[in-house]
PDB file of C-alpha atoms in Angstrom:
ATOM      1  CA  UNK C   1     -40.061 -29.515 -45.449  1.00 33.00           C
ATOM      2  CA  UNK C   2     -39.205 -32.695 -43.558  1.00 32.00           C
ATOM      3  CA  UNK C   3     -38.872 -34.638 -46.833  1.00 35.00           C
ATOM      4  CA  UNK C   4     -36.199 -32.223 -48.049  1.00 34.00           C
ATOM      5  CA  UNK C   5     -34.444 -32.451 -44.708  1.00 35.00           C
ATOM      6  CA  UNK C   6     -34.436 -36.253 -44.848  1.00 40.00           C
ATOM      7  CA  UNK C   7     -33.135 -36.205 -48.429  1.00 37.00           C
ATOM      8  CA  UNK C   8     -30.439 -33.721 -47.463  1.00 39.00           C
ATOM      9  CA  UNK C   9     -29.418 -35.840 -44.488  1.00 41.00           C
ATOM     10  CA  UNK C  10     -29.310 -38.964 -46.653  1.00 43.00           C
ATOM     11  CA  UNK C  11     -27.205 -37.164 -49.267  1.00 45.00           C
ATOM     12  CA  UNK C  12     -24.790 -35.880 -46.629  1.00 47.00           C
ATOM     13  CA  UNK C  13     -24.382 -39.358 -45.161  1.00 46.00           C
ATOM     14  CA  UNK C  14     -23.697 -40.850 -48.571  1.00 48.00           C
ATOM     15  CA  UNK C  15     -20.980 -38.283 -49.191  1.00 48.00           C
ATOM     16  CA  UNK C  16     -19.325 -39.165 -45.915  1.00 50.00           C
ATOM     17  CA  UNK C  17     -19.068 -42.798 -46.993  1.00 53.00           C
ATOM     18  CA  UNK C  18     -17.737 -42.165 -50.483  1.00 61.00           C
ATOM     19  CA  UNK C  19     -14.129 -41.502 -51.339  1.00 93.00           C
ATOM     20  CA  UNK C  20     -12.777 -39.819 -54.451  1.00 96.00           C
ATOM     21  CA  UNK C  21     -10.170 -41.806 -56.349  1.00 96.00           C
ATOM     22  CA  UNK C  22      -8.219 -41.178 -59.518  1.00 93.00           C
ATOM     23  CA  UNK C  23      -7.241 -44.522 -61.023  1.00 97.00           C
ATOM     24  CA  UNK C  24      -4.876 -44.912 -63.966  1.00 93.00           C
ATOM     25  CA  UNK C  25      -4.616 -48.189 -65.852  1.00 97.00           C
ATOM     26  CA  UNK C  26      -2.155 -48.748 -68.699  1.00 94.00           C
ATOM     27  CA  UNK C  27      -2.281 -51.227 -71.561  1.00 96.00           C
ATOM     28  CA  UNK C  28       0.251 -54.057 -71.676  1.00 96.00           C
ATOM     29  CA  UNK C  29       3.607 -52.721 -72.792  1.00 94.00           C
ATOM     30  CA  UNK C  30       2.019 -49.276 -73.137  1.00 92.00           C
ATOM     31  CA  UNK C  31       0.636 -50.444 -76.475  1.00 95.00           C
ATOM     32  CA  UNK C  32      -1.406 -47.709 -78.152  1.00 95.00           C
ATOM     33  CA  UNK C  33      -4.935 -48.966 -78.729  1.00 96.00           C
ATOM     34  CA  UNK C  34      -7.311 -46.077 -78.009  1.00 94.00           C
ATOM     35  CA  UNK C  35      -8.319 -43.836 -80.885  1.00 94.00           C
ATOM     36  CA  UNK C  36     -10.794 -41.019 -81.263  1.00 90.00           C
ATOM     37  CA  UNK C  37     -13.012 -43.581 -83.000  1.00 93.00           C
ATOM     38  CA  UNK C  38     -13.103 -46.279 -80.288  1.00 97.00           C
ATOM     39  CA  UNK C  39     -12.406 -44.431 -77.033  1.00 95.00           C
ATOM     40  CA  UNK C  40     -16.002 -43.397 -76.309  1.00 96.00           C
ATOM     41  CA  UNK C  41     -17.152 -46.989 -76.787  1.00 98.00           C
ATOM     42  CA  UNK C  42     -14.740 -48.133 -74.076  1.00 98.00           C
ATOM     43  CA  UNK C  43     -15.435 -45.169 -71.773  1.00 97.00           C
ATOM     44  CA  UNK C  44     -19.189 -45.774 -71.959  1.00 98.00           C
ATOM     45  CA  UNK C  45     -18.712 -49.444 -71.187  1.00 98.00           C
ATOM     46  CA  UNK C  46     -16.489 -48.662 -68.179  1.00 98.00           C
ATOM     47  CA  UNK C  47     -19.067 -46.140 -66.971  1.00 98.00           C
ATOM     48  CA  UNK C  48     -21.745 -48.853 -67.016  1.00 98.00           C
ATOM     49  CA  UNK C  49     -19.495 -51.206 -65.011  1.00 98.00           C
ATOM     50  CA  UNK C  50     -18.888 -48.480 -62.426  1.00 98.00           C
ATOM     51  CA  UNK C  51     -22.616 -47.857 -62.032  1.00 97.00           C
ATOM     52  CA  UNK C  52     -23.276 -51.602 -61.681  1.00 97.00           C
ATOM     53  CA  UNK C  53     -20.813 -51.636 -58.789  1.00 96.00           C
ATOM     54  CA  UNK C  54     -22.510 -48.604 -57.169  1.00 95.00           C
ATOM     55  CA  UNK C  55     -19.582 -46.300 -57.874  1.00 97.00           C
ATOM     56  CA  UNK C  56     -20.126 -42.847 -59.360  1.00 97.00           C
ATOM     57  CA  UNK C  57     -18.024 -42.082 -62.439  1.00 97.00           C
ATOM     58  CA  UNK C  58     -17.016 -38.429 -62.339  1.00 97.00           C
ATOM     59  CA  UNK C  59     -14.727 -38.669 -65.367  1.00 96.00           C
ATOM     60  CA  UNK C  60     -13.707 -41.592 -67.563  1.00 97.00           C
ATOM     61  CA  UNK C  61     -11.087 -40.601 -70.103  1.00 93.00           C
ATOM     62  CA  UNK C  62      -7.598 -41.472 -71.293  1.00 91.00           C
ATOM     63  CA  UNK C  63      -5.178 -41.318 -74.149  1.00 89.00           C
ATOM     64  CA  UNK C  64      -3.898 -43.935 -76.613  1.00 91.00           C
ATOM     65  CA  UNK C  65      -2.377 -46.397 -74.098  1.00 92.00           C
ATOM     66  CA  UNK C  66      -4.003 -45.669 -70.735  1.00 93.00           C
ATOM     67  CA  UNK C  67      -7.280 -44.772 -69.077  1.00 95.00           C
ATOM     68  CA  UNK C  68      -8.113 -42.374 -66.271  1.00 94.00           C
ATOM     69  CA  UNK C  69     -11.017 -43.071 -63.957  1.00 97.00           C
ATOM     70  CA  UNK C  70     -12.037 -40.375 -61.502  1.00 96.00           C
ATOM     71  CA  UNK C  71     -14.706 -41.934 -59.331  1.00 98.00           C
ATOM     72  CA  UNK C  72     -16.617 -41.775 -56.104  1.00 97.00           C
ATOM     73  CA  UNK C  73     -15.845 -45.176 -54.683  1.00 97.00           C
ATOM     74  CA  UNK C  74     -18.760 -46.925 -53.026  1.00 94.00           C
ATOM     75  CA  UNK C  75     -18.420 -48.008 -49.422  1.00 93.00           C
ATOM     76  CA  UNK C  76     -19.296 -51.520 -50.642  1.00 92.00           C
ATOM     77  CA  UNK C  77     -16.136 -52.084 -52.697  1.00 95.00           C
ATOM     78  CA  UNK C  78     -12.388 -51.520 -52.396  1.00 96.00           C
ATOM     79  CA  UNK C  79     -10.145 -49.832 -54.951  1.00 97.00           C
ATOM     80  CA  UNK C  80      -8.509 -53.163 -55.772  1.00 97.00           C
ATOM     81  CA  UNK C  81     -11.907 -54.808 -56.265  1.00 98.00           C
ATOM     82  CA  UNK C  82     -13.231 -52.112 -58.603  1.00 98.00           C
ATOM     83  CA  UNK C  83     -10.032 -52.194 -60.657  1.00 98.00           C
ATOM     84  CA  UNK C  84     -10.263 -55.990 -60.881  1.00 97.00           C
ATOM     85  CA  UNK C  85     -13.898 -55.697 -62.022  1.00 98.00           C
ATOM     86  CA  UNK C  86     -13.000 -53.105 -64.647  1.00 98.00           C
ATOM     87  CA  UNK C  87     -10.055 -55.140 -65.948  1.00 97.00           C
ATOM     88  CA  UNK C  88     -12.049 -58.376 -66.177  1.00 98.00           C
ATOM     89  CA  UNK C  89     -15.139 -56.773 -67.698  1.00 98.00           C
ATOM     90  CA  UNK C  90     -13.233 -54.680 -70.240  1.00 98.00           C
ATOM     91  CA  UNK C  91     -11.101 -57.658 -71.294  1.00 97.00           C
ATOM     92  CA  UNK C  92     -14.271 -59.649 -72.002  1.00 97.00           C
ATOM     93  CA  UNK C  93     -15.878 -56.692 -73.772  1.00 98.00           C
ATOM     94  CA  UNK C  94     -12.830 -55.959 -75.936  1.00 97.00           C
ATOM     95  CA  UNK C  95     -12.507 -59.641 -76.898  1.00 96.00           C
ATOM     96  CA  UNK C  96     -16.119 -59.529 -78.119  1.00 97.00           C
ATOM     97  CA  UNK C  97     -15.435 -56.259 -79.956  1.00 96.00           C
ATOM     98  CA  UNK C  98     -11.921 -57.120 -81.214  1.00 96.00           C
ATOM     99  CA  UNK C  99     -12.516 -55.417 -84.558  1.00 97.00           C
ATOM    100  CA  UNK C 100     -13.067 -52.117 -82.717  1.00 97.00           C
ATOM    101  CA  UNK C 101      -9.884 -52.534 -80.625  1.00 97.00           C
ATOM    102  CA  UNK C 102      -7.499 -54.448 -82.934  1.00 97.00           C
ATOM    103  CA  UNK C 103      -4.325 -53.180 -81.223  1.00 96.00           C
ATOM    104  CA  UNK C 104      -5.372 -54.103 -77.666  1.00 97.00           C
ATOM    105  CA  UNK C 105      -3.326 -56.901 -76.069  1.00 95.00           C
ATOM    106  CA  UNK C 106      -4.340 -56.568 -72.423  1.00 97.00           C
ATOM    107  CA  UNK C 107      -3.815 -54.485 -69.312  1.00 97.00           C
ATOM    108  CA  UNK C 108      -0.738 -54.063 -67.148  1.00 95.00           C
ATOM    109  CA  UNK C 109      -0.920 -55.860 -63.797  1.00 91.00           C
ATOM    110  CA  UNK C 110      -0.212 -52.685 -61.848  1.00 92.00           C
ATOM    111  CA  UNK C 111      -2.291 -49.532 -61.591  1.00 94.00           C
ATOM    112  CA  UNK C 112      -2.058 -46.177 -59.852  1.00 92.00           C
ATOM    113  CA  UNK C 113      -4.791 -45.031 -57.471  1.00 95.00           C
ATOM    114  CA  UNK C 114      -4.665 -41.646 -55.767  1.00 92.00           C
ATOM    115  CA  UNK C 115      -7.262 -40.439 -53.285  1.00 94.00           C
ATOM    116  CA  UNK C 116      -8.427 -36.849 -53.540  1.00 92.00           C
ATOM    117  CA  UNK C 117     -10.110 -34.414 -51.214  1.00 91.00           C
ATOM    118  CA  UNK C 118     -13.328 -32.907 -52.621  1.00 92.00           C
ATOM    119  CA  UNK C 119     -11.632 -29.493 -52.733  1.00 90.00           C
ATOM    120  CA  UNK C 120      -9.215 -30.897 -55.378  1.00 90.00           C
ATOM    121  CA  UNK C 121     -11.981 -32.175 -57.642  1.00 91.00           C
ATOM    122  CA  UNK C 122     -12.134 -29.232 -60.065  1.00 92.00           C
ATOM    123  CA  UNK C 123      -8.339 -29.106 -60.519  1.00 87.00           C
ATOM    124  CA  UNK C 124      -8.191 -32.778 -61.447  1.00 86.00           C
ATOM    125  CA  UNK C 125     -11.221 -32.513 -63.733  1.00 90.00           C
ATOM    126  CA  UNK C 126      -9.542 -29.652 -65.604  1.00 86.00           C
ATOM    127  CA  UNK C 127      -6.478 -31.814 -66.189  1.00 82.00           C
ATOM    128  CA  UNK C 128      -8.496 -34.843 -67.279  1.00 82.00           C
ATOM    129  CA  UNK C 129     -10.562 -32.851 -69.786  1.00 82.00           C
ATOM    130  CA  UNK C 130      -7.377 -31.866 -71.628  1.00 74.00           C
ATOM    131  CA  UNK C 131      -5.881 -35.351 -72.069  1.00 66.00           C
ATOM    132  CA  UNK C 132      -5.551 -35.217 -75.844  1.00 62.00           C
ATOM    133  CA  UNK C 133      -3.835 -31.818 -75.904  1.00 66.00           C
ATOM    134  CA  UNK C 134      -1.859 -32.598 -72.760  1.00 56.00           C
ATOM    135  CA  UNK C 135      -0.232 -35.648 -74.339  1.00 58.00           C
ATOM    136  CA  UNK C 136       0.985 -33.715 -77.360  1.00 63.00           C
ATOM    137  CA  UNK C 137       3.830 -32.469 -75.166  1.00 66.00           C
ATOM    138  CA  UNK C 138       3.799 -34.773 -72.133  1.00 65.00           C
ATOM    139  CA  UNK C 139       4.624 -38.489 -72.034  1.00 61.00           C
ATOM    140  CA  UNK C 140       2.715 -41.003 -69.932  1.00 60.00           C
ATOM    141  CA  UNK C 141       5.710 -41.301 -67.579  1.00 67.00           C
ATOM    142  CA  UNK C 142       5.886 -37.518 -67.135  1.00 66.00           C
ATOM    143  CA  UNK C 143       2.170 -37.442 -66.436  1.00 65.00           C
ATOM    144  CA  UNK C 144       2.501 -40.065 -63.703  1.00 60.00           C
ATOM    145  CA  UNK C 145       5.322 -38.116 -62.119  1.00 63.00           C
ATOM    146  CA  UNK C 146       3.290 -34.898 -62.158  1.00 62.00           C
ATOM    147  CA  UNK C 147       0.187 -36.575 -60.755  1.00 61.00           C
ATOM    148  CA  UNK C 148       1.989 -38.077 -57.804  1.00 59.00           C
ATOM    149  CA  UNK C 149       3.359 -34.619 -56.979  1.00 50.00           C
ATOM    150  CA  UNK C 150      -0.044 -32.988 -57.653  1.00 50.00           C
ATOM    151  CA  UNK C 151      -1.847 -35.205 -55.178  1.00 48.00           C
TER     152      UNK C 151
END
C-alpha cells in the first residue's frame, strides 16, 4: 500500500510542475509542405524530440503549412527553448530527408504558444483531431483568431 501511495504522491507532484501548452509553428511564407504521405514522419520525429527533452507530447498534428503541438512542458525547459529545439532538430531532419519534404523552405521566426488549464484539455484535443476537415472551411489565419479567443 505504501508503494502505491508513494507513486501517487510522485505523480501528483509531477503534475504540479508541468504546464500544458499549445504551440503553433508555421512554415516560411505559409508554404504548403505537409501531405498525408509525409506528415506522420514529421510528427513522429517531433514526438521523439519532445521525449528527449522530457516533455510529454499529448498531440502532434497540423495541416499543410503549420504544426500544432499540445504538450506537457517539463519544468526543466522553457517554451522558447523547446520551440528552438524543435525548429533546429526538424530543420536538420528535413534537410536529411529532403526528398520526403521537397516543398519545405523553413520555419517562420515567430510562433504562438497558449497555456491551457487541464480542464480545457479535451476541448483542445477534439479540435486538433479534426485538423484536416477543419481546414476545408477555415484558413490558418481564421484558426489563429479562433484559438486566441478559445483560450
